[in-house]
CSV table of C-alpha atoms in Angstrom, one decimal:
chain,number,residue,atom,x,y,z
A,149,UNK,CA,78.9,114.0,73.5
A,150,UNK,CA,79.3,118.0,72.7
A,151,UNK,CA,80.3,116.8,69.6
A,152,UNK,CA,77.3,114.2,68.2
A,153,UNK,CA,74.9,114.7,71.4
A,154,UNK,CA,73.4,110.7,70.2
A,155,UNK,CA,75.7,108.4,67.9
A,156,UNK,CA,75.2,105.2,66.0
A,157,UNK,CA,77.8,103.3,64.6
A,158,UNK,CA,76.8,103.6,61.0
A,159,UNK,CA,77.3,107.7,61.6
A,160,UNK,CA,81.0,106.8,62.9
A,161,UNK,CA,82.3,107.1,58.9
A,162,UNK,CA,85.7,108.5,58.0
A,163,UNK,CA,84.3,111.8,57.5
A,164,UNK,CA,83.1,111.8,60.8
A,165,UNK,CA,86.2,111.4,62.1
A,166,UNK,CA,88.2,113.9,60.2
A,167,UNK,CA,85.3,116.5,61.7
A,168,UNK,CA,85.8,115.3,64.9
A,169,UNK,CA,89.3,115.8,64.6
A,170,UNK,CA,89.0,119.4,63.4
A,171,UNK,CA,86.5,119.9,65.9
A,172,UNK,CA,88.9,118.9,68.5
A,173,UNK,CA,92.0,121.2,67.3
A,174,UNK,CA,89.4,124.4,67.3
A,175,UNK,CA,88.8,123.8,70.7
A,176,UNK,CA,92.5,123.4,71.8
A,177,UNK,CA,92.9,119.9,72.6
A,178,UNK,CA,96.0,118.1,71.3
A,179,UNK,CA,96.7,115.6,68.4
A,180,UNK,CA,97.5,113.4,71.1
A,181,UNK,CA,94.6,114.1,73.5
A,182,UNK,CA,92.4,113.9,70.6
A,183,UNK,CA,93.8,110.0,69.8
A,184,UNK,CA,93.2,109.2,73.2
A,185,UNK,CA,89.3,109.5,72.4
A,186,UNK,CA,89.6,108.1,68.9
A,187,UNK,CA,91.1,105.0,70.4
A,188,UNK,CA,89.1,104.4,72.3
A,189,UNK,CA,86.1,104.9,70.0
A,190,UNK,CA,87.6,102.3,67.5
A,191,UNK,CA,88.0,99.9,70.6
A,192,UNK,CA,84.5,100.3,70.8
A,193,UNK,CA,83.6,100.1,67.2
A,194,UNK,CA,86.0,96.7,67.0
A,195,UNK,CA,83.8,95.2,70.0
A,196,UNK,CA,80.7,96.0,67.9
A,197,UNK,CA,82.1,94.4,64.9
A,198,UNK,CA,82.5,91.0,66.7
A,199,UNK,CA,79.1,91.2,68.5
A,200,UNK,CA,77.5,92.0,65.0
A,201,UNK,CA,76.3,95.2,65.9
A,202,UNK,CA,78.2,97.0,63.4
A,203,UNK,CA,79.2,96.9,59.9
A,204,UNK,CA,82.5,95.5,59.2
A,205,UNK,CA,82.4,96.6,55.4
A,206,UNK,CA,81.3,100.1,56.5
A,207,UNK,CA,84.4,99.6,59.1
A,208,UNK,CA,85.9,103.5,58.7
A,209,UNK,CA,89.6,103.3,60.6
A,210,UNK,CA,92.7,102.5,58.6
A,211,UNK,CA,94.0,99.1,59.0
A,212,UNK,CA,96.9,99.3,56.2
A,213,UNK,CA,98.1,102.6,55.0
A,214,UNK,CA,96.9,104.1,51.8
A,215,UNK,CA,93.7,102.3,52.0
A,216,UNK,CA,91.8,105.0,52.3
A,217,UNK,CA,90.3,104.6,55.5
A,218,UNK,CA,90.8,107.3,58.9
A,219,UNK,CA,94.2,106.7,60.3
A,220,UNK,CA,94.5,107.9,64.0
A,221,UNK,CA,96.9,110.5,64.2
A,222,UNK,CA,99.7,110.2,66.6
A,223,UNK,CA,101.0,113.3,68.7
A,224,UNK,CA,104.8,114.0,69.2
A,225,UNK,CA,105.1,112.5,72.5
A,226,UNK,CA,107.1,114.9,75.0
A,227,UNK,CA,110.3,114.1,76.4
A,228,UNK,CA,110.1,112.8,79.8
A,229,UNK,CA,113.5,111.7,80.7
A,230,UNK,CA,115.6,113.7,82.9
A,231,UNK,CA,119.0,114.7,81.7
A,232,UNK,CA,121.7,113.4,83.4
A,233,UNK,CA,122.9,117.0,85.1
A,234,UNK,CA,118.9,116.7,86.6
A,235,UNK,CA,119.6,113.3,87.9
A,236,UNK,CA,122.6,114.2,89.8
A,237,UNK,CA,120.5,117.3,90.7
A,238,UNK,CA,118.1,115.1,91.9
A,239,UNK,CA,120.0,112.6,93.9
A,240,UNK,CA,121.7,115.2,95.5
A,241,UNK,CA,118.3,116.8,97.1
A,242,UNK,CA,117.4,116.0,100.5
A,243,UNK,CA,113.3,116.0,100.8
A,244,UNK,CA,112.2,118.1,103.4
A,245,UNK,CA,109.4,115.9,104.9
A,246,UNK,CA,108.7,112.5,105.2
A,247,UNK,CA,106.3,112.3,102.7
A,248,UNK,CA,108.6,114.0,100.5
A,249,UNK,CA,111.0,111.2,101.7
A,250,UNK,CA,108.8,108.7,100.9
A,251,UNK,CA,107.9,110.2,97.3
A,252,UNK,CA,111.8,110.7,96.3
A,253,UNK,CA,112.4,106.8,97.3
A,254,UNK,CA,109.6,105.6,95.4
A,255,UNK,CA,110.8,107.6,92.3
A,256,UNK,CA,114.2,106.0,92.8
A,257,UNK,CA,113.0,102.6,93.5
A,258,UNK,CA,111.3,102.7,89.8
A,259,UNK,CA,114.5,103.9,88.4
A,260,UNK,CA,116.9,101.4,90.0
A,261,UNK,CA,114.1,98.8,89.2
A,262,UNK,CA,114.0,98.8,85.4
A,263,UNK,CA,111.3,101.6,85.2
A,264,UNK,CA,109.4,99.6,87.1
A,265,UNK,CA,105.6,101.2,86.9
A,266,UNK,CA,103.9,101.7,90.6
A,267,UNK,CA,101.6,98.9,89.7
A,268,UNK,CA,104.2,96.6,89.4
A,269,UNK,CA,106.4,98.3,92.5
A,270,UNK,CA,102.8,97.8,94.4
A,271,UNK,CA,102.3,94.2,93.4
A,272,UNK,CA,105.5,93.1,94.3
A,273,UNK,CA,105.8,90.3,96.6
A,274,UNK,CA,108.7,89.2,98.9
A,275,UNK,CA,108.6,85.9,96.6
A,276,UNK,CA,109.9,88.1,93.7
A,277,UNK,CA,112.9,88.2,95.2
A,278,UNK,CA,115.3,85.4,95.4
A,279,UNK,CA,119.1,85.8,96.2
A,280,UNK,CA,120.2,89.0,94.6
A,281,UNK,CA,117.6,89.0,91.8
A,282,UNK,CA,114.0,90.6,91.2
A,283,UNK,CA,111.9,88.8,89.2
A,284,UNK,CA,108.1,90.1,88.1
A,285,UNK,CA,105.8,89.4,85.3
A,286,UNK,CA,104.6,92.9,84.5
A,287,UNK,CA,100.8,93.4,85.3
A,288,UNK,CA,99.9,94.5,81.8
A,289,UNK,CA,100.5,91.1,80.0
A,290,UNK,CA,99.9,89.0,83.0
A,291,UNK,CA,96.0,88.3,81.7
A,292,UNK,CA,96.6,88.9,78.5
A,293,UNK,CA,97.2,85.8,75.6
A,294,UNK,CA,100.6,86.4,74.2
A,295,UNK,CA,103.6,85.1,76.3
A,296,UNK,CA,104.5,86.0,79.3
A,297,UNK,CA,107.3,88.8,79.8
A,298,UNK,CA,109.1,88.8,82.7
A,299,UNK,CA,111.7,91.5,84.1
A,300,UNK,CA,114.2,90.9,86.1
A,301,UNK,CA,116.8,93.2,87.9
A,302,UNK,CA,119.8,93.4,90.2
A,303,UNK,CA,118.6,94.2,93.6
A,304,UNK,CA,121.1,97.1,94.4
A,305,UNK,CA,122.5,98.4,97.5
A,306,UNK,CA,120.1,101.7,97.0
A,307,UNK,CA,117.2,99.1,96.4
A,308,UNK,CA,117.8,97.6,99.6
A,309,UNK,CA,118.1,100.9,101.3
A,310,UNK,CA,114.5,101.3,100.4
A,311,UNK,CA,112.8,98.3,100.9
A,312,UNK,CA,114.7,98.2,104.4
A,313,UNK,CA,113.0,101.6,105.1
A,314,UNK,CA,109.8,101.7,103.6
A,315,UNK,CA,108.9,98.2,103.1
A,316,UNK,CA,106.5,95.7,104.4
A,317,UNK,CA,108.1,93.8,107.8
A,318,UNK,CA,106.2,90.9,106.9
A,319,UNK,CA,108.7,88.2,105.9
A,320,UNK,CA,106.1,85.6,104.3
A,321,UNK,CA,106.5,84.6,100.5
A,322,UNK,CA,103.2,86.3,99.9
A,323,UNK,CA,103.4,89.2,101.6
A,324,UNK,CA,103.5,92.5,99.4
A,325,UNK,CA,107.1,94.2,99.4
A,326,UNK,CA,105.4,97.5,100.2
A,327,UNK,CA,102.6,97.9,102.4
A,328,UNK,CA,100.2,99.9,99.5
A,329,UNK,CA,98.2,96.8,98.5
A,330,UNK,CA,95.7,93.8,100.6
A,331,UNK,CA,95.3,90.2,99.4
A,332,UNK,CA,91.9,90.0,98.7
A,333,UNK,CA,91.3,93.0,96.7
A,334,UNK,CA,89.3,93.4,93.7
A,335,UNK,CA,91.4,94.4,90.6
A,336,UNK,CA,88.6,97.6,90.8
A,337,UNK,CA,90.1,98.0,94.6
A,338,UNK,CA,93.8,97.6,93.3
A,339,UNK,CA,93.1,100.0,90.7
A,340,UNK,CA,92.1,102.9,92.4
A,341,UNK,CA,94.6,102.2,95.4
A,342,UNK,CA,97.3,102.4,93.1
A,343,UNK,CA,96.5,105.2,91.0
A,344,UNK,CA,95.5,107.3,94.6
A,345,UNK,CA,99.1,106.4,95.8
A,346,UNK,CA,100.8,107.4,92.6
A,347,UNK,CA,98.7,110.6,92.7
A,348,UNK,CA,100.2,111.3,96.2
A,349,UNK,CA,103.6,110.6,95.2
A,350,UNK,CA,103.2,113.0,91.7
A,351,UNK,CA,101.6,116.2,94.0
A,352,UNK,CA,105.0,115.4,96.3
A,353,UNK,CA,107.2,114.9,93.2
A,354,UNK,CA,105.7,118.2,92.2
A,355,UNK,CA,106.6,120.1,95.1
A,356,UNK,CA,110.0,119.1,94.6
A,357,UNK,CA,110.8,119.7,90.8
A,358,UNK,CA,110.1,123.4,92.1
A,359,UNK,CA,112.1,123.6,94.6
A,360,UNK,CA,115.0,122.4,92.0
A,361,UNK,CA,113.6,124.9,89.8
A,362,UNK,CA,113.4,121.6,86.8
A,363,UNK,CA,111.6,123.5,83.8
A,364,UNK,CA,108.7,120.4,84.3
A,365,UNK,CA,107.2,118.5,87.2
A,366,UNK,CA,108.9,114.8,87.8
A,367,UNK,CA,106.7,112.2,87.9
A,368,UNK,CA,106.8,108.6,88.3
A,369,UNK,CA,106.4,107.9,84.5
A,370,UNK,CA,109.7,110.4,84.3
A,371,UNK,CA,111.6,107.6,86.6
A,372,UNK,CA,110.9,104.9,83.5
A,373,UNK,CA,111.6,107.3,81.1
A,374,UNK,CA,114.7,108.2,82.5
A,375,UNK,CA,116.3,104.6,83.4
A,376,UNK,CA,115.6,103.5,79.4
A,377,UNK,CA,117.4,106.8,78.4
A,378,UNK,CA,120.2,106.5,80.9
A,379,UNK,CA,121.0,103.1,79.0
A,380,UNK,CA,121.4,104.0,76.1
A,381,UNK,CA,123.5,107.6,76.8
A,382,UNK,CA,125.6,105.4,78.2
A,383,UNK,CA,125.6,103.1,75.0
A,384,UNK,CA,123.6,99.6,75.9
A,385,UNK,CA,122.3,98.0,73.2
A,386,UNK,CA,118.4,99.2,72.3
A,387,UNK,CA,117.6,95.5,73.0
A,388,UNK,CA,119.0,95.1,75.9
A,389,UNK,CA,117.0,98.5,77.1
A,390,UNK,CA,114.0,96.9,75.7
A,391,UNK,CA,114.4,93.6,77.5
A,392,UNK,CA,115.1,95.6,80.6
A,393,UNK,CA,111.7,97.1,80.5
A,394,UNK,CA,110.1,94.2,80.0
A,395,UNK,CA,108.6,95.3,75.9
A,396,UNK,CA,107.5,91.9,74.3
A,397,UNK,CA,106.7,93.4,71.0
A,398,UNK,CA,110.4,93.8,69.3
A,399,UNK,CA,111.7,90.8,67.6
A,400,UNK,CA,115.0,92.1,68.6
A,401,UNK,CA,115.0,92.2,72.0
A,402,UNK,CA,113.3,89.1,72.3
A,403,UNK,CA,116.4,87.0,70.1
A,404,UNK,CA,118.9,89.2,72.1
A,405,UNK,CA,119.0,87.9,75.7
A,406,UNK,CA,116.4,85.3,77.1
A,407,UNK,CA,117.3,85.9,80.5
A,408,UNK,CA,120.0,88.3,82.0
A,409,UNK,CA,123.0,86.7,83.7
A,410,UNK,CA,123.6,88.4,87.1
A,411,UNK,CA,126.8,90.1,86.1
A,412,UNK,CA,124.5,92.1,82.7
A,413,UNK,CA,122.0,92.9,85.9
A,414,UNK,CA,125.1,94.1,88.2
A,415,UNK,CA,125.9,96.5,84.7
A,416,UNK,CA,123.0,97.8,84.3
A,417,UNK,CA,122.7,98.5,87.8
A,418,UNK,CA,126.7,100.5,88.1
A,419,UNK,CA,124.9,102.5,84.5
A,420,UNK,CA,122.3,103.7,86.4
A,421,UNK,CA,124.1,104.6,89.3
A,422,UNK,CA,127.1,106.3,87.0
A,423,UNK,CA,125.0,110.5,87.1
């Protein structure tokens, strides 16, 4: 809106885009911040397209390269993953409080559990679990049309631990695994609930990267980031790391393994225990 206070879709041309993009570095903002938006314009442009709102010949984002059309730029995504020195740092620390507790088992859940996102930790239910197994279809493709992906990991003694302090006591099938979420909720409802409890773990998760002195603040996304670089350091396959975060998109991983026999779970789980 600072930008082009009113916008059509015929004005959204590639040279618009390039000026917005400009515009955007003058004022600071990233390559990657700056994607975010353009994204999310062509998502918008795309919708238009089908509803015959907008011109598909006039269609100004690059769907091949060299074709002469605005190609999104992409920023040089951070490094998240803590080093393995910072994870024996880390599991060495003793939170101070119990929300800090609380935080610290959270991050740790995700990082035993495949990089489990707190979506997924939220939505899990006590059905999930059978024997010494976790099994969940990650809530990103669960509505979506392309087949189903489903992760599945060794439920370790440090998994336990947790769910044996911080989860639900309700033994039902349906019960959640962690009291976070309600049946009944609207996926509106479930969103912000989820996002306000990952917010609370982050600000504690914050307050203890300082006190470790870590250069940047540990987050939940670091837990995911971590686990998938823990696997390879230690030399597992790039498939196997793919499967284990449940990515449906590589050929690879998909031909590599379709389901993980206990003892590849119990391996994966001694890797990301070996900091």
């Amino acid at each position: 809106k600072r930008f082009r206070k009113k916008l059509t879709f015929s004005m959204v041309t590639v040279t618009f885009c390039k000026d917005y993009e400009q515009y955007m570095r003058k004022k600071g903002k990233s390559t990657a911040y700056t994607a975010i938006h353009l994204r999310n314009l062509r998502t918008i442009y795309n919708i238009a397209v089908v509803k015959g709102i907008a011109d598909k010949d006039k269609y100004p984002f690059s769907q091949n390269q060299n074709d002469g059309k605005y190609q999104i730029k992409s920023g040089q995504k951070a490094k998240k993953a803590l080093t393995t020195e910072e994870l024996r740092t880390l599991k060495n620390y003793v939170p101070k409080t119990p929300a800090q507790k609380k935080a610290y088992a959270f991050w740790w859940f995700s990082y035993y559990a495949n990089g489990l996102n707190m979506k997924d930790i939220c939505l899990l239910q006590k059905k999930n679990i059978t024997g010494e197994t976790v099994t969940i279809e990650r809530a990103k493709t669960s509505r979506t049309q392309r087949v189903k992906k489903l992760i599945q990991f060794f439920l370790s003694p440090e998994l336990k631990a947790i769910i044996n302090e911080f989860g639900n006591t309700d033994e039902s099938s349906d019960a959640f695994v962690f009291d976070v979420l309600k049946h009944g909720m609207t996926e509106k409802q479930i969103r912000d609930t989820v996002q306000s409890f990952n917010h609370t773990i982050n600000q504690r998760l914050k307050v203890i990267s300082t006190d470790l002195k870590f250069e940047k603040p540990i987050t939940t996304i670091v837990a995911r980031h971590s686990f998938a670089t823990q696997l390879k350091r230690k030399g597992l396959p790039v498939a196997l790391v793919g499967e284990s975060l449940g990515h449906s998109s590589e050929k690879t991983t998909q031909n590599y393994l379709d389901s993980f026999k206990i003892d590849t779970l119990k391996h994966v789980a001694n890797v990301l225990n070996d900091i």
